[in-house]
Amino acid sequence: MNQTAKSVPVPPVKAGQPARRTKYASDTQGGGPGGGRPKFARPEKPLETLWRLAYYMKGHYYMLILGLLFAGLSSAGSVAANYLLKPILNALVYGGTMAKALPMIAGMAVIFLCSGLFQYVSSNLMVHLSQNTVHNLRRHLFDKLEDMPIQFFDTHNHGDLMSSFTNDVDNISQALDQSLVQIFTGAISFIGTFAMMLYLSPLLTLTVVAMLAVMLLLVKVITSRSARYFRAQQAELADLNGYIEEMTEGQKVIKVFNHEAEARRDFETKNEALRQASTNAQTFAVILMPIMGNLSYVQYGITAVLGAILAINGRMDIGTIGAYLQYTRSFSQPITQISNQFNMLIAALAGAERVFKIMDQPAEQDDGDVRRVTYQELTEAERQQLQATGWTPEQHNGKTPAFWRVPARADQPAAIRPIYGDIRLSDVSFGYVPGQTVLKHISLYARPGQKIAFVGSTGAGKTTITNLLNRFYDIREGEVLFDGIDIRRIRKSDLRQLLGMVLQDVHLFRGSIADNIRYGKLDATDEEIHQAARIANADTFIRHLPEGYNTVLTADGSNLSQGQRQLVSIARAAVADPLILILDEATSSIDTRTERLIELGMNRLMEGRTVFAIAHRLSTVRHSDAILVLEHGEIIERGEHDSLMAEKGRYYELNVGKAELD
Amino acid sequence: MSESAVAAAPLHQPASAPDKKSLLRRLLHFVPPYTKYAILSPILMIIEVMTDVYIPLLMRDIINVGIAQKDVSLVVTLGLKMLLSAVIGLFAGATSSRMGATAGFGFGANLRKAMYAKVQTFSFANLDRFSVPSLITRLTNDCNNLSQSGMMAVRMGFRAPFMLIFAFVMAFSVNRELAAILGLAIPVMGVLVFLIMKSAGPRFSQFQRRIDDLNAIVQENLTAIRIVKSFVRQPFEKQRFKKANDELRQAGLYAITLVIWMGPIMTLVMSVCMIAIIWFGGVGITTGRMQAGDIMSFLTYVTQILISLMMLSMLFLQFTRAKASADRVLEVIEADVDLTSPPDGLKTMKDGEVVFEHVSFRYPGNPGDSLSDINLRIQSGSTVGVIGSTGSAKTSLVQLIPRLYDVSAGAVKIGGVDVRKYDLRFLRDEVSVVLQKNTLFSGTLRENMQWGNPEASDQEIIRVLKLAQAWEFIKDLDGGLDAPVEQGGSNFSGGQRQRLCIARSLLKNPKVLILDDSTSAVDMATDAKLRYAFTHELPDLTIIIIAQRIASIADADEVIVLDDGRIDGVGRPEELLRSSQIYREVYESQQKGVIGE
């Protein structure tokens, strides 16, 4: 019983747990960290999903076919080898010499040998198939992900996306190298065994059929109850995990309020509920094995008795009994095997469906036809055309000139325009969700080199404006002009390379400090990197680190202080040398005195660039060329600091502390 | 710094005694009250194994004796014995499943309970050392893993070795010569399995590392997508992912192609055994020393033995993982709590005077002091501001007062008594801290407020809400005090959350109130009202305010300027403007946007 001869004990490699930020743990049905998925989800379109999955096996179909073929041959071999027991035993018992049995024993040995060989070949092929398939799948998924618009990332739970890369792909891989083969070989040995039994003794097989009916019924009853208990377990697990997450995050508050006893009491209630649910679920998960195994012994006993009686009456030989008994022993195994593997296959298909759902999201569109070109890339005709407009390199304030190459359109001829960084928003309205306008009729004008500041509460629409500038989102009404060109006509990659961003949440990558700065310009020399760090005022502290620029950042850069990490991100923006700079609360997580230290770096970075700065702290926006006060998506005040203070409006109130920014 | 002061500091005890006991014995401690199940489940399992190995023996007799002597009644008797065995096996096995699940998951629940209870006794230093995410993983994943392993231990952990031994003993009793074949095959198989598993270990660790690398890239791309997109680094990231993905495939193939040898090797060893048994058995039959039934029972024992070996190898893997989990869980349960309430701690406090005497402090595991030689006297009922750059140890300073951490040297005294002499619970009720990273919990407003005082009446709650300038936005809420609070208080604005947290702390009716940057999101006008209410309605309360905003401490009785763990200056704000350069810098950095007049 409990025959697991065919299942290879591959150690279950758990997908590394991604840092999960479940805000509401109870929302996720799965519960277990890294899970967060209903375990019993059924695929909606299993066949279509299977078909799509097949696409990722491209180039490896022969592996699938040969893998299944060899697996089939291997299990057919086992069934056949069993049959040889009959003539061998008969030859020995009734023949009385080894000579007659010898060729059959040799035949059995050959079959066994081939069977083992085929099994290895099949496993090897299927492992390669599965690894290559999920390799393709992962790569395609990631490539698709990279091409998704920002909106996709803003509207999808990152934990769920992560789980697709880990759990879903894992399940697919397991289904490919285990479930497929096991279902296939299970079916072959089931049919083969049944056929052989029927062939050996139709009479005995009648009892087998009766027992089979009982077994199938039990499997059905047990698996359906088990599914119910599992759902209950998942619910309790989610509840407890949610509690643990929330309370442990607030553990220090618990200490401060002497709240430990209450926390323990609530915890223990949930813990006990989970214990009971798990005990039920797990009982049913393992109970199938002893039941099926012993039922097959019941069958074994019946066969032995009936066979013996038939033999005593001379209606059956010993060889038949021997072979038949061997078949009885292995008859129930495929049922358990198929029932288990089928569930895994279903889970894998459900996972594949989620993966495909992500892939099916529309990618970010980029139909801009206006390109950025350097002077060297201009044609002679274009250069002349440019000279004719009275252009001189001096207009670029010492920066390397670059140009917009605007192709001809129906109403306009082709043109070449110098890139200055002149931004205009005229009557822009925008909402993330139709019907909810976040920005209303915004118009503003930033001349090259000007510094524009946005002030306003959270949700007033400050960040939204920057989202529109780099086309993370496209405007619905009005227009944004870059050097007089509608930004929707500009190729996104060209546009974004001109815009540098420094955000409040500093995101650094795994790797050294130098690697992180180089992210802004992949081919930057070490000298350029040091130069950028000097601009950001980061060079000194970096050199003081034991490993200097080669200091490797720990996960999300936690071995640097907040301020230092921000400086690295400023250096990263500096090395990219963008024409336009967007600072979204870039200094709000730094205290005012430290801010003064990096102010120098910031000022140097801003020099000669058009800057859009969003600031919570008013002291940082004072020197802007224009300050725009946003409220509920509208610009309610605009002007320089002094004039706004004189107006004694909202900006004034904020400054003197009469109003709250939040 | 005196010697005795250093000695008084709670040194981090190296984990000692528990390690001497074996892991298993330490874990056994968590089995009660499920001991009954943990013992019965293996016994039942062994009974099932006995029926498993007994049935082939009965079958042998049917063939060897029953058929040979044409004794139908013997055949039927033996058949009934077989049936009875199978039925006993079925019930024993099924009951063992139930009991195994009860024992395993009971054990897991006990561990989780003990661990959570331990975490509740943890000091801030303990919490820092383990870190919150790690504690969460240990409470969830590791405990789940141990529940599962506990169940496997009482079931498969007994099934596999007993099956191996019993089947071999039975085989031996049937025929010694044939048993010798098994005696040879078992060690061979055992060694092969062991060798494969042994070299698979490092390969799978490598595989796991590659998985982690790949996941890290995906995670980074999800959180930093705006950076990726704004630098137009999608091609770069795709390339980076491709490399990690290729390496992952390679590591996966390297690891898995090794373990798939297990199946064929097992088939092969089993085949060789079977052929050998048929061969030697055949010789035995033809020479009349053996009978057909012997061979057939032997074939069954071969299968049983080899399955046991496979099961043992799987158990080996499962327990290797479980050991890692057990170590992590026990590390928490057996951790030394480095800050405890003194026996018979004082439960009275004279007043709210706070004194620091030659206080030094370093975080456990840090090389340098965070605070060094701090001397301070904060008068009862006064309001004191603390100011300084990020990293100047403002938070460290105030956390010593309610003993969230203990001083490394010197002493902190409240009402003239060393804080380490007070009962800890009492001390923390008298010294109320509003932490910088404060949290509200899911529930109602009233439930959240009652953290401060479980018996507080609605009037009292409303009184403190008014003091904290929070009543104005609460009173209009649907449900008032019954209004729901979402996890983390996310349905309130930052400024509102801060005011609610302050109100909650006031409900303790403390002698000392510490506000650690607790009004940063509150507008200045409300902030001022709040401070006004405190000084006028709670005149006896000692208030210590850490602030970034100079305005928040401008009307304090005294301001402490901290710089890099040392006191840079103490005095009235206007004095500091002259005497402390740091204070002046902070002041000036915040005056730029403000018109004073």
XYZ file of N, CA and C in Angstrom, chain A residues 366-491:
378
model
N 2.881 53.477 -27.374
C 3.772 54.591 -27.682
C 3.734 54.835 -29.176
N 2.841 55.739 -29.572
C 2.721 55.993 -31.006
C 3.309 57.349 -31.371
N 4.174 57.859 -30.477
C 4.795 59.148 -30.776
C 5.685 59.047 -31.997
N 5.603 60.011 -32.868
C 6.461 59.976 -34.048
C 7.541 61.057 -33.994
N 7.473 61.895 -32.965
C 8.499 62.925 -32.839
C 9.679 62.336 -32.061
N 10.861 62.424 -32.672
C 12.044 61.822 -32.060
C 13.011 62.895 -31.621
N 13.832 62.501 -30.646
C 14.886 63.396 -30.209
C 16.142 63.013 -30.976
N 16.819 64.012 -31.544
C 18.054 63.716 -32.279
C 19.147 64.686 -31.834
N 20.383 64.256 -31.996
C 21.493 65.146 -31.690
C 21.891 65.892 -32.965
N 22.754 66.865 -32.802
C 23.168 67.651 -33.956
C 23.822 66.755 -35.000
N 24.612 65.799 -34.524
C 25.313 64.901 -35.450
C 24.332 64.084 -36.278
N 23.185 63.810 -35.672
C 22.228 62.964 -36.373
C 21.407 63.726 -37.417
N 21.534 65.028 -37.409
C 20.757 65.819 -38.366
C 21.302 65.639 -39.775
N 20.414 65.693 -40.745
C 20.873 65.673 -42.132
C 21.325 67.089 -42.497
N 22.059 67.158 -43.565
C 22.548 68.464 -43.997
C 21.381 69.419 -44.250
N 20.347 68.899 -44.890
C 19.187 69.738 -45.189
C 18.561 70.262 -43.913
N 18.514 69.384 -42.922
C 17.919 69.800 -41.662
C 18.765 70.871 -40.970
N 20.070 70.704 -41.082
C 20.952 71.707 -40.469
C 20.737 73.076 -41.099
N 20.595 73.047 -42.423
C 20.384 74.321 -43.095
C 19.052 74.927 -42.696
N 18.097 74.064 -42.626
C 16.759 74.510 -42.230
C 16.812 75.179 -40.858
N 17.639 74.554 -39.973
C 17.803 75.066 -38.628
C 18.489 76.425 -38.624
N 19.573 76.504 -39.393
C 20.297 77.774 -39.455
C 19.357 78.894 -39.893
N 18.461 78.521 -40.800
C 17.552 79.534 -41.350
C 16.666 80.153 -40.286
N 16.393 79.389 -39.255
C 15.536 79.949 -38.197
C 16.319 80.847 -37.255
N 17.632 80.957 -37.487
C 18.444 81.838 -36.643
C 18.932 81.149 -35.387
N 18.989 79.781 -35.425
C 19.405 79.022 -34.235
C 20.915 79.095 -34.032
N 21.348 79.231 -32.785
C 22.771 79.134 -32.473
C 22.926 78.223 -31.253
N 24.055 77.530 -31.146
C 24.266 76.620 -30.006
C 24.210 77.342 -28.666
N 24.457 78.654 -28.674
C 24.490 79.393 -27.409
C 23.137 79.383 -26.708
N 22.090 79.179 -27.496
C 20.756 79.202 -26.885
C 20.554 78.077 -25.868
N 21.491 77.116 -25.816
C 21.288 75.957 -24.945
C 22.005 76.055 -23.610
N 22.458 77.238 -23.276
C 23.098 77.460 -21.975
C 24.232 76.480 -21.697
N 25.033 76.236 -22.693
C 26.202 75.389 -22.475
C 25.912 73.906 -22.512
N 24.640 73.518 -22.668
C 24.326 72.082 -22.733
C 24.448 71.597 -24.174
N 24.660 70.298 -24.320
C 24.742 69.742 -25.662
C 23.392 69.915 -26.348
N 23.384 70.539 -27.496
C 22.091 70.767 -28.149
C 21.441 69.463 -28.588
N 20.133 69.440 -28.527
C 19.380 68.304 -29.046
C 18.144 68.869 -29.733
N 17.557 68.080 -30.581
C 16.468 68.602 -31.413
C 15.313 67.644 -31.494
N 14.151 68.215 -31.724
C 12.967 67.418 -32.041
C 12.894 67.283 -33.541
N 12.808 66.077 -34.004
C 12.575 65.895 -35.435
C 11.086 65.597 -35.598
N 10.389 66.585 -36.108
C 8.940 66.447 -36.221
C 8.599 66.048 -37.656
N 8.088 64.841 -37.855
C 7.757 64.416 -39.228
C 6.559 65.194 -39.755
N 6.458 65.165 -41.047
C 5.377 65.914 -41.682
C 4.035 65.296 -41.338
N 3.047 66.166 -41.208
C 1.676 65.690 -41.052
C 0.846 66.376 -42.111
N -0.368 65.949 -42.218
C -1.229 66.472 -43.278
C -1.182 67.995 -43.352
N -1.293 68.627 -42.190
C -1.398 70.080 -42.214
C -0.058 70.792 -42.005
N 0.983 70.007 -41.642
C 2.249 70.666 -41.338
C 3.387 69.980 -42.077
N 4.372 70.742 -42.489
C 5.557 70.120 -43.087
C 6.475 69.585 -41.981
N 7.428 68.748 -42.372
C 8.399 68.244 -41.405
C 9.200 69.414 -40.847
N 9.667 69.251 -39.594
C 10.405 70.364 -38.996
C 11.461 69.847 -38.036
N 12.435 70.694 -37.787
C 13.442 70.411 -36.777
C 13.371 71.543 -35.766
N 13.204 71.180 -34.478
C 13.135 72.244 -33.480
C 14.148 71.974 -32.378
N 14.839 72.977 -31.971
C 15.770 72.795 -30.860
C 14.991 72.455 -29.585
N 15.588 71.610 -28.750
C 14.946 71.265 -27.481
C 15.439 72.248 -26.414
N 14.504 72.989 -25.857
C 14.868 73.953 -24.809
C 14.338 73.552 -23.447
N 13.193 72.847 -23.449
C 12.585 72.521 -22.154
C 11.534 73.539 -21.773
N 10.783 73.931 -22.730
C 9.713 74.903 -22.520
C 8.409 74.105 -22.412
N 7.763 74.196 -21.254
C 6.587 73.356 -21.005
C 5.352 74.229 -20.798
N 4.320 73.866 -21.504
C 3.053 74.566 -21.294
C 1.928 73.564 -21.093
N 1.122 73.819 -20.102
C -0.108 73.054 -19.941
C -1.231 74.007 -20.241
N -2.100 73.637 -21.165
C -3.218 74.542 -21.351
C -4.536 73.817 -21.186
N -5.262 74.286 -20.202
C -6.613 73.804 -19.911
C -6.664 72.277 -19.779
N -5.752 71.768 -18.978
C -5.669 70.313 -18.827
C -6.628 69.841 -17.739
N -7.440 68.869 -18.109
C -8.274 68.208 -17.098
C -7.956 66.728 -17.150
N -8.022 66.081 -16.013
C -7.645 64.680 -15.974
C -8.256 63.979 -14.780
N -8.601 62.725 -14.971
C -9.032 61.885 -13.860
C -8.540 60.475 -14.102
N -8.185 59.787 -13.022
C -7.703 58.402 -13.181
C -8.865 57.475 -13.540
N -10.008 57.792 -12.961
C -11.200 57.004 -13.213
C -12.186 57.918 -13.921
N -12.814 57.433 -14.981
C -13.778 58.300 -15.662
C -14.829 58.791 -14.673
N -15.120 60.051 -14.744
C -16.142 60.606 -13.859
C -15.553 61.246 -12.609
N -14.291 60.921 -12.293
C -13.674 61.559 -11.132
C -12.501 62.410 -11.597
N -12.752 63.686 -11.680
C -11.723 64.577 -12.184
C -10.771 64.961 -11.067
N -9.506 64.710 -11.298
C -8.503 65.046 -10.292
C -7.926 66.426 -10.580
N -7.727 66.708 -11.839
C -7.227 68.027 -12.233
C -8.272 68.720 -13.085
N -8.494 69.992 -12.787
C -9.521 70.712 -13.533
C -8.930 71.958 -14.178
N -8.966 71.978 -15.477
C -8.589 73.177 -16.243
C -7.279 73.793 -15.766
N -6.236 72.980 -15.753
C -4.941 73.487 -15.313
C -4.210 74.104 -16.500
N -3.747 75.311 -16.315
C -2.897 75.941 -17.324
C -1.666 76.479 -16.624
N -0.516 76.202 -17.180
C 0.682 76.798 -16.618
C 1.770 76.831 -17.668
N 2.774 77.619 -17.383
C 3.816 77.838 -18.362
C 5.154 77.867 -17.645
N 6.038 76.960 -18.040
C 7.371 76.964 -17.457
C 8.369 77.252 -18.559
N 9.048 78.375 -18.443
C 10.084 78.686 -19.433
C 11.315 77.845 -19.127
N 12.177 77.651 -20.115
C 13.397 76.884 -19.861
C 14.147 77.458 -18.673
N 14.549 76.597 -17.740
C 15.335 77.050 -16.604
C 14.521 77.578 -15.449
N 13.235 77.632 -15.582
C 12.411 78.148 -14.480
C 12.102 77.067 -13.464
N 11.834 77.512 -12.257
C 11.497 76.574 -11.200
C 10.049 76.796 -10.779
N 9.233 75.782 -10.972
C 7.819 75.883 -10.656
C 7.524 74.986 -9.462
N 6.841 75.519 -8.480
C 6.551 74.718 -7.292
C 5.057 74.513 -7.141
N 4.700 73.317 -6.691
C 3.300 73.020 -6.403
C 3.127 72.831 -4.910
N 2.126 73.485 -4.366
C 1.833 73.360 -2.943
C 0.375 72.974 -2.825
N 0.075 72.109 -1.907
C -1.327 71.748 -1.709
C -1.446 70.477 -0.915
N -2.668 70.180 -0.485
C -2.881 68.994 0.347
C -2.690 67.721 -0.466
N -2.580 66.615 0.254
C -2.562 65.316 -0.404
C -3.875 65.173 -1.169
N -3.783 64.693 -2.388
C -5.007 64.528 -3.157
C -5.419 65.763 -3.901
N -4.635 66.827 -3.771
C -4.991 68.049 -4.487
C -4.608 67.935 -5.960
N -3.766 66.962 -6.299
C -3.438 66.748 -7.696
C -2.017 67.113 -8.080
N -1.153 67.343 -7.083
C 0.216 67.757 -7.406
C 0.970 66.666 -8.157
N 0.937 65.451 -7.596
C 1.670 64.363 -8.222
C 1.078 64.014 -9.576
N -0.233 64.221 -9.693
C -0.887 63.925 -10.963
C -0.279 64.753 -12.091
N 0.040 66.001 -11.805
C 0.622 66.840 -12.854
C 1.925 66.233 -13.341
N 2.731 65.753 -12.401
C 3.997 65.163 -12.834
C 3.768 63.851 -13.576
N 2.728 63.122 -13.179
C 2.383 61.898 -13.906
C 2.045 62.189 -15.362
N 1.487 63.350 -15.589
C 1.107 63.708 -16.957
C 2.308 64.184 -17.754
N 3.227 64.891 -17.073
C 4.385 65.434 -17.781
C 5.221 64.330 -18.428
N 5.446 63.232 -17.671
C 6.251 62.174 -18.280
C 5.392 61.088 -18.918
N 4.134 61.405 -19.092
C 3.190 60.509 -19.754
C 3.071 59.156 -19.086
N 3.138 59.135 -17.763
C 2.763 57.908 -17.064
C 1.270 57.690 -17.287
N 0.584 58.801 -17.371
C -0.821 58.790 -17.746
C -0.994 59.810 -18.861
N -1.942 59.550 -19.735
C -2.184 60.520 -20.804
C -3.403 61.363 -20.481
N -3.274 62.633 -20.805
C -4.361 63.551 -20.459
C -5.602 63.244 -21.277
N -6.737 63.647 -20.744
C -8.004 63.409 -21.438
C -8.448 64.676 -22.159
N -8.233 65.808 -21.487
C -8.659 67.065 -22.097
C -7.541 68.087 -22.020
N -7.514 68.979 -22.951
C -6.495 70.013 -22.972
C -5.240 69.490 -23.632
N -4.141 70.247 -23.516
C -2.908 69.735 -24.093
C -1.698 70.157 -23.281
N -0.655 69.313 -23.392
C 0.623 69.631 -22.783
C 1.604 69.800 -23.922
N 2.248 70.943 -23.971
C 3.174 71.219 -25.061
C 4.597 71.246 -24.548
N 5.476 70.559 -25.276
C 6.895 70.541 -24.948
C 7.582 71.238 -26.105
N 8.177 72.375 -25.865
C 8.734 73.190 -26.945
C 7.709 73.358 -28.061
N 6.478 73.513 -27.664
C 5.425 73.754 -28.644
C 4.878 72.506 -29.308
N 5.414 71.328 -28.956
C 4.930 70.090 -29.566
C 4.054 69.364 -28.559
N 2.907 68.915 -29.017
C 2.022 68.143 -28.137
C 2.783 66.907 -27.662
N 2.867 66.703 -26.345
C 3.716 65.585 -25.873
C 3.164 64.238 -26.301
N 1.915 64.183 -26.668
C 1.389 62.902 -27.131
C 1.995 62.491 -28.469
N 2.616 63.483 -29.154
C 3.260 63.151 -30.427
C 4.705 62.697 -30.201
N 5.228 62.932 -28.987
C 6.635 62.619 -28.743
C 6.780 61.172 -28.284
N 7.757 60.502 -28.839
C 7.997 59.122 -28.425
C 8.326 59.109 -26.931
